[in-house]
Coordinates of C-alpha atoms in Angstrom, one line a residue:
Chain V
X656 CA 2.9 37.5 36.1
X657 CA -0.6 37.4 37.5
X658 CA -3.2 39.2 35.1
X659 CA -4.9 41.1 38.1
X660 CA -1.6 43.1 38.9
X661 CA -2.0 44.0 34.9
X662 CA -5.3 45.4 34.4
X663 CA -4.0 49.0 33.9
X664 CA -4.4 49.0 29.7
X665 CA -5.8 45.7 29.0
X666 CA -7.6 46.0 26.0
X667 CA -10.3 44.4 24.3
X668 CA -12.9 44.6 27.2
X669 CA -16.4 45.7 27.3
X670 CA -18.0 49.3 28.0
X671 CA -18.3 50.0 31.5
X672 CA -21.0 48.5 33.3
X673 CA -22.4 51.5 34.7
X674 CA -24.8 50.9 37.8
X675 CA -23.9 53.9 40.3
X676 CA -25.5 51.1 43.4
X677 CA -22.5 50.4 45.6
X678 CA -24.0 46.7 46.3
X679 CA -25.4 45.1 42.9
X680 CA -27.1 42.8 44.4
X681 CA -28.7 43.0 48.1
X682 CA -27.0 40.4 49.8
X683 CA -23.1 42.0 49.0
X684 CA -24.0 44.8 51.7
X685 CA -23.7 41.7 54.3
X686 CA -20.1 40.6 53.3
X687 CA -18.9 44.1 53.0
X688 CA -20.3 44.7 56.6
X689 CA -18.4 41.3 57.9
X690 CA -15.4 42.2 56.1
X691 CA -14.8 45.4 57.6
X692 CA -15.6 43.9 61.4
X693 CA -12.5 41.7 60.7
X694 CA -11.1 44.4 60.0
X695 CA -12.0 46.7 63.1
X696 CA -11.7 43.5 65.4
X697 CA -8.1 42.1 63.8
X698 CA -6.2 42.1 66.7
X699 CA -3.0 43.7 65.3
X700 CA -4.9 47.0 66.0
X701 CA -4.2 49.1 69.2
X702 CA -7.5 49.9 69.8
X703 CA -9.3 48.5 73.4
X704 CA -10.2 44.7 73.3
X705 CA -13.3 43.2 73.7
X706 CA -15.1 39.5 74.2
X707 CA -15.4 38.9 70.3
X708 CA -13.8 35.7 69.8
X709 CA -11.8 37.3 66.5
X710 CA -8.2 36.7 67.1
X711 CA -6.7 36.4 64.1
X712 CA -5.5 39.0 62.0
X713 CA -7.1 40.4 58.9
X714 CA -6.7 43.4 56.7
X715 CA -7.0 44.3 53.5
X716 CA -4.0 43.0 52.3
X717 CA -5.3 39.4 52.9
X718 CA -8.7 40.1 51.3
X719 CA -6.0 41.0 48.2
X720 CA -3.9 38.3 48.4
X721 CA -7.3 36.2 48.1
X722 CA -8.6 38.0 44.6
X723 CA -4.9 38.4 43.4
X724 CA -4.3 34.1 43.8
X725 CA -7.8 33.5 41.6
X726 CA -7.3 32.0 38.4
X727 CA -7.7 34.7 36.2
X728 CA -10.9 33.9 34.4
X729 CA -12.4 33.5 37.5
X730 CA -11.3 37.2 38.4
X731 CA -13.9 38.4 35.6
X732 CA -16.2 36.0 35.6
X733 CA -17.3 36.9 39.4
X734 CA -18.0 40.1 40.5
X735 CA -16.4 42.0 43.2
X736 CA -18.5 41.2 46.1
X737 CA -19.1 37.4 44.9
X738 CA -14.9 37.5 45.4
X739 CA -15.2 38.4 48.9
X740 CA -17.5 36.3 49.5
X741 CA -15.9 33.3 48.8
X742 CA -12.3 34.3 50.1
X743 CA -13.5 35.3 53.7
X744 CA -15.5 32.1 53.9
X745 CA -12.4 30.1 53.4
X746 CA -10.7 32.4 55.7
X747 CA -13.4 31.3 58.5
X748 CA -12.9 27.7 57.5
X749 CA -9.3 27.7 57.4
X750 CA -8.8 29.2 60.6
X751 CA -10.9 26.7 62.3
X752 CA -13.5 29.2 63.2
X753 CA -16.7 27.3 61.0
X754 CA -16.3 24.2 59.3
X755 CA -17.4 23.8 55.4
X756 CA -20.0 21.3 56.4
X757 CA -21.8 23.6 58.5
X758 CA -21.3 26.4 56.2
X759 CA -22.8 24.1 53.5
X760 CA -25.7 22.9 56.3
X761 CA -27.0 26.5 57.3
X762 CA -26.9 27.4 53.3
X763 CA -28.7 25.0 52.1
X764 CA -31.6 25.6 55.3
X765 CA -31.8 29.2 54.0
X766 CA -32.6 28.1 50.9
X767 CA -35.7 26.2 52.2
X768 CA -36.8 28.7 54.5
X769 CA -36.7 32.3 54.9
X770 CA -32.8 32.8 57.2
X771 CA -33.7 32.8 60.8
X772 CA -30.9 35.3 62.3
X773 CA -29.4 34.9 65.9
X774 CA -29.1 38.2 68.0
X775 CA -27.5 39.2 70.7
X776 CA -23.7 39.6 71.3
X777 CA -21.9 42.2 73.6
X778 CA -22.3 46.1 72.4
X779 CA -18.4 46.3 73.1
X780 CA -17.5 44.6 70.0
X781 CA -19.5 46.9 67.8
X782 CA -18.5 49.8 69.8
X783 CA -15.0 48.9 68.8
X784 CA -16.1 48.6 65.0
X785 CA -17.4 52.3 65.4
X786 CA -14.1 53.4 66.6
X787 CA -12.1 52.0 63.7
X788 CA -13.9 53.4 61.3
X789 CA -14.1 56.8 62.8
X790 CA -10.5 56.8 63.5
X791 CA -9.2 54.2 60.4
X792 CA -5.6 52.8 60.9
X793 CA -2.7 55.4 60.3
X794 CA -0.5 54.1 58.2
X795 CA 2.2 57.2 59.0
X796 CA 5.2 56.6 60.5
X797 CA 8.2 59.3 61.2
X798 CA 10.6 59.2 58.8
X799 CA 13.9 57.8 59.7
X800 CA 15.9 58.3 56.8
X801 CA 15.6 61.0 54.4
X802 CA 13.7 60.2 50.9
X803 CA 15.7 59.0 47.9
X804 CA 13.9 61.3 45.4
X805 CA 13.3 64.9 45.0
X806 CA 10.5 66.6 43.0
X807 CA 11.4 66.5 39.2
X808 CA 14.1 63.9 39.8
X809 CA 14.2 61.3 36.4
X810 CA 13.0 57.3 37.9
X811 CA 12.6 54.1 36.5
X812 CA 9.9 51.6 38.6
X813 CA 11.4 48.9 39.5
X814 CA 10.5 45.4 38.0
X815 CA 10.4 43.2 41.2
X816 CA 9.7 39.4 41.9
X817 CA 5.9 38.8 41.3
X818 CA 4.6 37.9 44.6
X819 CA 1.4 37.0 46.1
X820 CA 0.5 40.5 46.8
X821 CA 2.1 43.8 45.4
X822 CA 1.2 47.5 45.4
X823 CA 3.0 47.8 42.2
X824 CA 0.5 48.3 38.9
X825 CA 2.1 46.4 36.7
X826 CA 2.1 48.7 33.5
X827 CA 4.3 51.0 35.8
X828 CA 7.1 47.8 35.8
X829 CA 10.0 49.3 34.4
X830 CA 8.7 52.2 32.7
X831 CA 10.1 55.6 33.1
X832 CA 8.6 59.0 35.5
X833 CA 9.0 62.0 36.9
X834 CA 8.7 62.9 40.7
X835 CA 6.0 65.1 40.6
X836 CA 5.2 64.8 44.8
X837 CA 6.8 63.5 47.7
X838 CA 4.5 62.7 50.4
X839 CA 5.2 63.9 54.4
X840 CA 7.1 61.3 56.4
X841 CA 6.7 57.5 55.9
X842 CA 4.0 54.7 55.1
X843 CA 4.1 51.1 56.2
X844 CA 2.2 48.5 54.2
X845 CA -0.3 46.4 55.9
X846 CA 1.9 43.4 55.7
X847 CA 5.9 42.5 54.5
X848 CA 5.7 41.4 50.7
X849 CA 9.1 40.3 50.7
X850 CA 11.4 40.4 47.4
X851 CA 8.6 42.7 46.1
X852 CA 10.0 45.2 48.8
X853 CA 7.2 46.9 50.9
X854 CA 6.1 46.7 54.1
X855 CA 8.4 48.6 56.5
X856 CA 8.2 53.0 56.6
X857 CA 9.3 54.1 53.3
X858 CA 8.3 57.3 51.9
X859 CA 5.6 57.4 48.9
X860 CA 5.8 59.5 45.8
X861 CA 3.3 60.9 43.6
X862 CA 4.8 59.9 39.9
X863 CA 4.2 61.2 36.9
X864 CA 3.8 59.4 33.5
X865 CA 4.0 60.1 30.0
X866 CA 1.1 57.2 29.3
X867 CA 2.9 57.3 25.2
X868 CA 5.7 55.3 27.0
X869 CA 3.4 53.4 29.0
X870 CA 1.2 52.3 25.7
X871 CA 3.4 53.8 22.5
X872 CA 0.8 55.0 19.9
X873 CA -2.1 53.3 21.5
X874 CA -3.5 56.0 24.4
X875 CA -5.1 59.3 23.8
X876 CA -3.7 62.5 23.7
X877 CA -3.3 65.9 26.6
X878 CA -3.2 63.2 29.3
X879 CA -0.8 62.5 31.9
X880 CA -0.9 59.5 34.1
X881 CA -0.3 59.5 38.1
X882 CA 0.4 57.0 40.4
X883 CA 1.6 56.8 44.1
X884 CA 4.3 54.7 44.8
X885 CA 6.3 53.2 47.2
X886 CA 9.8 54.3 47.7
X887 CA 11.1 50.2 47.0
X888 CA 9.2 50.3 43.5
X889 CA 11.3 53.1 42.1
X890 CA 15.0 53.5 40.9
X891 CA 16.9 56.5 39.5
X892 CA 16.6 56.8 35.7
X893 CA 19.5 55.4 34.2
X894 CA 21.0 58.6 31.6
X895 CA 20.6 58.1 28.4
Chain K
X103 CA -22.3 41.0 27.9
X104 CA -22.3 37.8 29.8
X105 CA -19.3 36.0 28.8
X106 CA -19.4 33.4 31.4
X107 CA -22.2 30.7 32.4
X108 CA -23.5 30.9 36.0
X109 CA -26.1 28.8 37.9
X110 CA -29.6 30.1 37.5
X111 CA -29.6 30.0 41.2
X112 CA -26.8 32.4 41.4
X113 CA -27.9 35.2 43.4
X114 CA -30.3 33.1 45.6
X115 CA -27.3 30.9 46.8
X116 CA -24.9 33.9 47.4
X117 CA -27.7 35.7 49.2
X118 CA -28.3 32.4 51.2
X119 CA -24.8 31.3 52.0
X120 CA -23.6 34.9 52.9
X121 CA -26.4 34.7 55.8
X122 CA -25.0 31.7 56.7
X123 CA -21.8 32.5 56.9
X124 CA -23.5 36.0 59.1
X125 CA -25.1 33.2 61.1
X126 CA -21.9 31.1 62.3
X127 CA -20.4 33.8 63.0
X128 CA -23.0 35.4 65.2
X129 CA -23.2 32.3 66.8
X130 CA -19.9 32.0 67.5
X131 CA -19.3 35.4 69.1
X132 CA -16.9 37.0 66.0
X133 CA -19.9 39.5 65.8
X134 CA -23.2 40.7 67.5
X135 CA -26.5 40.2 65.9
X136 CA -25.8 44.1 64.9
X137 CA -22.9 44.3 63.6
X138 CA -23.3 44.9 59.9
X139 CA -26.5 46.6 60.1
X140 CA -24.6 49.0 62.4
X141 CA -21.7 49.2 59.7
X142 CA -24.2 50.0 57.0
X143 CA -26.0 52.9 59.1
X144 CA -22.6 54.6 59.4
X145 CA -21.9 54.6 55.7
X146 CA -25.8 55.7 54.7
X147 CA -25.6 58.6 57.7
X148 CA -22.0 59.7 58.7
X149 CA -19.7 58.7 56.3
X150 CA -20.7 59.1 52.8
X151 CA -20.9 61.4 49.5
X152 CA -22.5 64.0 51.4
X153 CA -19.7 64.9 53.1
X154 CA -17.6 65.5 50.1
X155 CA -20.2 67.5 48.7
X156 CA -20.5 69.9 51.9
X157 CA -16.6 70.2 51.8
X158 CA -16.7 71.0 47.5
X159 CA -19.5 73.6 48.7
X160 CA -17.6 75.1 51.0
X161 CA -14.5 75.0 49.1
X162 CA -16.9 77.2 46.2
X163 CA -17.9 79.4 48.3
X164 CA -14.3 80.1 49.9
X165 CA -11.2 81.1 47.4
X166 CA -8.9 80.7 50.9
X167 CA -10.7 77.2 51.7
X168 CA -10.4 76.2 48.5
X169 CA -6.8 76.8 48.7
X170 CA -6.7 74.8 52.0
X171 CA -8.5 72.1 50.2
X172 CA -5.4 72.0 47.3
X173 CA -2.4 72.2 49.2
X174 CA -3.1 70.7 52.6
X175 CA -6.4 68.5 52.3
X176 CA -6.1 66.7 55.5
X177 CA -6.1 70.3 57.4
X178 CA -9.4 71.2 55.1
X179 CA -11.3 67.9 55.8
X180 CA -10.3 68.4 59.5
X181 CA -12.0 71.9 59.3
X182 CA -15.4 70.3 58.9
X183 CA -17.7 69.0 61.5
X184 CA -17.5 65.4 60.1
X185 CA -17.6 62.5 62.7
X186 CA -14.4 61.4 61.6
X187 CA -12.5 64.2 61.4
X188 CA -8.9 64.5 60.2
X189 CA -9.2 60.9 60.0
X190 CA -11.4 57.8 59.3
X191 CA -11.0 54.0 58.5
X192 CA -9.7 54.7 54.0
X193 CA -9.3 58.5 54.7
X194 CA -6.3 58.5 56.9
X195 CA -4.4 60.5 53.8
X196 CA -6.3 62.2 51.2
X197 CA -5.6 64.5 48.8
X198 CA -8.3 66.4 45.9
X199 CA -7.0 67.1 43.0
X200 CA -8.9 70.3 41.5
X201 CA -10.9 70.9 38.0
X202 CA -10.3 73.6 36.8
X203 CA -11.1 75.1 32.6
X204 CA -8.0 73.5 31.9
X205 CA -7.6 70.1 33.4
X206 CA -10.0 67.6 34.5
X207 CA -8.8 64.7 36.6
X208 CA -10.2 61.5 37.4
X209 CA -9.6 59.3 40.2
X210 CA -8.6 55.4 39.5
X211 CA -7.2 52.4 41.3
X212 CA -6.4 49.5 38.8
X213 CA -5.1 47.0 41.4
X214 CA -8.2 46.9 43.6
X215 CA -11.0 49.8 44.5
X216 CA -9.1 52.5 47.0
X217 CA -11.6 55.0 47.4
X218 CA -11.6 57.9 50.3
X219 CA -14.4 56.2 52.8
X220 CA -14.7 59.7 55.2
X221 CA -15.8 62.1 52.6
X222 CA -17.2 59.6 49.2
X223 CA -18.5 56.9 51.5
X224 CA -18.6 53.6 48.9
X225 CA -17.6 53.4 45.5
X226 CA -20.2 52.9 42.8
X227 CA -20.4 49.0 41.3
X228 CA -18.5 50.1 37.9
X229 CA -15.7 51.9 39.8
X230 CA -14.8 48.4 41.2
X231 CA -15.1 46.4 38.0
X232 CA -12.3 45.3 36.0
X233 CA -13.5 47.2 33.0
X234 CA -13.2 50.5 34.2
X235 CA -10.3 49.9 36.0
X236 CA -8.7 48.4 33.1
X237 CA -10.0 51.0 30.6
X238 CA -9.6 54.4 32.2
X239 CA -5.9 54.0 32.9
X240 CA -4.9 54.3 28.8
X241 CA -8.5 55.6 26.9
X242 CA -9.9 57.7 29.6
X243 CA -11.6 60.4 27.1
X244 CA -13.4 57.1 25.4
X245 CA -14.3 56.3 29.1
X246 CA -16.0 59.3 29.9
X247 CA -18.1 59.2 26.8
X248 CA -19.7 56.3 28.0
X249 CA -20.0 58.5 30.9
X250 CA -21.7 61.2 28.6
X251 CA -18.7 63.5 29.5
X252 CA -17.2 64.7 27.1
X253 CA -13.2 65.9 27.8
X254 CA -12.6 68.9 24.7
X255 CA -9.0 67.8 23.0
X256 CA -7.5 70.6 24.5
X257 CA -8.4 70.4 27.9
X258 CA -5.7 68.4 29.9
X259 CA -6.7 65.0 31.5
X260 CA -4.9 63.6 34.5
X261 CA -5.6 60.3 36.1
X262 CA -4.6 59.2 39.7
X263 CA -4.2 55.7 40.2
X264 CA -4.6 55.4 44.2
X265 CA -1.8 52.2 44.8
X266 CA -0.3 53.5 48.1
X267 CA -2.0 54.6 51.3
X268 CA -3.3 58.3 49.6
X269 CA -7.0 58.2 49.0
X270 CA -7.8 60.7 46.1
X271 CA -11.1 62.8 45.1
X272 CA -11.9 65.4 42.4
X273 CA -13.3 69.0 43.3
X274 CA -15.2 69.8 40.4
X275 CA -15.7 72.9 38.7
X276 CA -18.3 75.3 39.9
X277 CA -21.4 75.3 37.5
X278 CA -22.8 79.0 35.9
X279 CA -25.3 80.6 37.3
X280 CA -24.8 79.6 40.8
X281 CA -23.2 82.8 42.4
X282 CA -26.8 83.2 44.6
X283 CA -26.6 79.5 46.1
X284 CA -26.0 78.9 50.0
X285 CA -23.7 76.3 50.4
X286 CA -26.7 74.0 51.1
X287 CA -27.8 74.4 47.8
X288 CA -24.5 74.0 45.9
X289 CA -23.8 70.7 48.3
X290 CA -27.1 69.9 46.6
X291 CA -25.9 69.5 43.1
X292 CA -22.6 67.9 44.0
X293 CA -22.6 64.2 42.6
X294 CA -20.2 61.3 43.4
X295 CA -19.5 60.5 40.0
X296 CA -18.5 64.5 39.9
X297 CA -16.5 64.2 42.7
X298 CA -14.9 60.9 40.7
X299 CA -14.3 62.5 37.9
X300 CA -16.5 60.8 35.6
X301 CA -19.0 63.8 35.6
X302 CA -19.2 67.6 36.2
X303 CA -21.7 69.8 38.6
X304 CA -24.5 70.6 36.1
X305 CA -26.5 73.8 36.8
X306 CA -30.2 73.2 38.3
X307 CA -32.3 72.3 35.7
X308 CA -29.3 71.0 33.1

């Protein structure tokens, strides 16, 4: 059981931090702007290639598998972008593409002196970055078979082997719903998460929850909880 | 509350290594020398909260777009003269989920920070901390207090936690004494926290 596939509920925390800036601090803007270049570039994508020297893939599903893996203190203790941070520069590292020592090197000379920044590069590669975001990456596939579930059908999510990575909130494990949507054809996942069961098409329902079962006596009332969920994470309620 | 003890070079060493890391990777041809800035224009120009508050205009304005907007958003969103589209890198699939006097939604994702890029652009720092995420899934009334909203007892709330590919919004209520605002103005008083959930359209001068 990994803590960040639990945060749905967890009591005990503090009031919401709440600063409405999208970067806290100045620098994050930079890693959000690399990350979503990997992205663009990954070269699973069928989108035209260019000479960026990218050739390994990344999506978000690694950038999760990074945050999900951290010891959980370290989870809250740094903040979202400080994550990102230090998961796509071991990304860079492991893959050979910059070694830790130089990493270190060029840190510690922008510490001394105000970061000299190469330019340059072809215009192809951020013309490709345009394209993906303009277009994203359509996770819709036909349907091949026909869904299991039916609006206002009875389910139970399914309590799966805890993986690196999972789609599957974890106060949902086991707890019981109501089919309140069924999406339009089939969604793949961004990678195979093995015994925890998503990856290939399946089709995606909109659940409903009662959140008394999902926290008895300890939510509020007049509220209803929703979640969309992948076809392997649910199982027909067993009758009472 | 700080709960944990950091460096006191913290921010200056982040802000440091995350050009270096910018640097390398210049250098190495993974990216241009424009790369990010070029990301960053997009999100402050083309794709970002004002797009959402042009559709929610729109949508006020329009009983049969507003219907569009409910029961096929995709077609809606495709209807406006956004650069993306029917589409868009985290807005392949959304859907809005409507305010009205008797339910107010909010929008969630407590594994991570899914959040409908076309039309809301970035989410807000809080919206991607653990605390909120945490918090609004089983107290979300106590939530939006902190928020200054707050939900009457009676009035329904539903929270959608985004966890497969659907990216979710809120189209909030129409404030009084609007009915002789252009769309322009309306779009005007359209926040993101309102489009969130964790805030309604206030009337000019609120």
């Amino acid at each position: 059981m990994k803590l960040q596939h639990y945060l749905g509920g967890l009591e005990g925390l503090d009031p919401i931090p709440l600063d409405t800036r999208v970067f806290a601090e100045a620098w994050e803007e930079r890693i959000f702007g690399i990350h979503t270049a990997m992205m663009a570039l990954s070269p699973q994508l069928n989108l035209e290639t260019t000479p960026s020297t990218f050739n390994s893939e990344w999506t978000w599903a690694d950038l999760r598998k990074g945050a999900e893996s951290m010891h959980p203190f370290d989870y809250f203790k740094f903040r979202y972008y400080e994550k990102w941070l230090g998961g796509i520069s071991a990304y860079f590292v492991a893959k050979g593409y910059i070694t830790q020592v130089e990493l270190d090197a060029r840190t510690e000379t922008f510490l001394m002196s105000p970061p000299v920044m190469p330019k340059g590069g072809d215009a192809a590669v951020d013309t490709r970055v345009r394209t993906y975001l303009l277009i994203g990456d359509d996770p819709k596939r036909e349907r091949s078979t026909q869904p299991r579930f039916a609006i206002g059908d009875a389910v139970c999510v399914a309590d799966p082997k805890s993986v690196d990575h999972t789609r599957l909130p974890g106060h949902l494990r086991n707890k019981p719903g109501i089919i309140d949507g069924v999406y339009p054809d089939a969604y793949v996942y961004l990678c195979d998460t093995g015994p925890d069961g998503i990856g290939k098409a399946m089709p995606v329902y909109s659940v409903k929850f009662d959140p008394e079962t999902l926290w008895p006596g300890n939510t509020e009332q007049n509220f209803t909880f929703y979640a969309d969920l992948f076809e392997a994470y649910l199982e027909p309620a067993i009758a009472p | 509350m700080q709960r944990f003890e950091y460096p006191n070079d913290r921010e200056t060493v982040n802000a440091a290594r995350v050009r270096a890391l910018e640097a390398l990777l210049i250098e190495r041809g993974v990216i241009t020398g424009d790369t990010v800035d070029k990301i960053m224009a997009i999100f402050a120009t083309e794709m970002g909260p004002f797009n959402g508050a042009k559709l929610i205009a729109k949508a006020w304005v329009d009983p049969s777009f507003m219907k569009l907007v409910a029961e096929d958003t995709m077609a809606a969103v495709e209807q406006m003269n956004f650069v993306t589209k029917g589409a868009g890198a985290e807005g392949e699939h959304m859907r809005a989920a409507i305010n009205t006097p008797e339910v107010h939604n909010l929008i969630i994702c407590t594994l991570c920070s899914c959040y409908p890029w076309p039309i809301l652009g970035l989410p807000p720092y809080w919206y991607k901390d653990p605390s909120f995420r945490a918090r609004a899934a089983r107290e979300p009334r106590k939530v939006l207090s902190e928020f200054g909203l707050d939900i009457a007892p009676e009035k329904e709330i539903r929270t959608w936690d985004s966890s497969a590919q659907i990216r979710w919004f809120v189209v909030p209520e129409r404030p009084a004494g609007t009915d002789s605002f252009s769309e322009e103005q309306l779009a005007a008083l359209v926040t993101p926290e309102s489009m969130m959930g964790v805030a309604i359209v206030k009337p000019p001068g609120a």
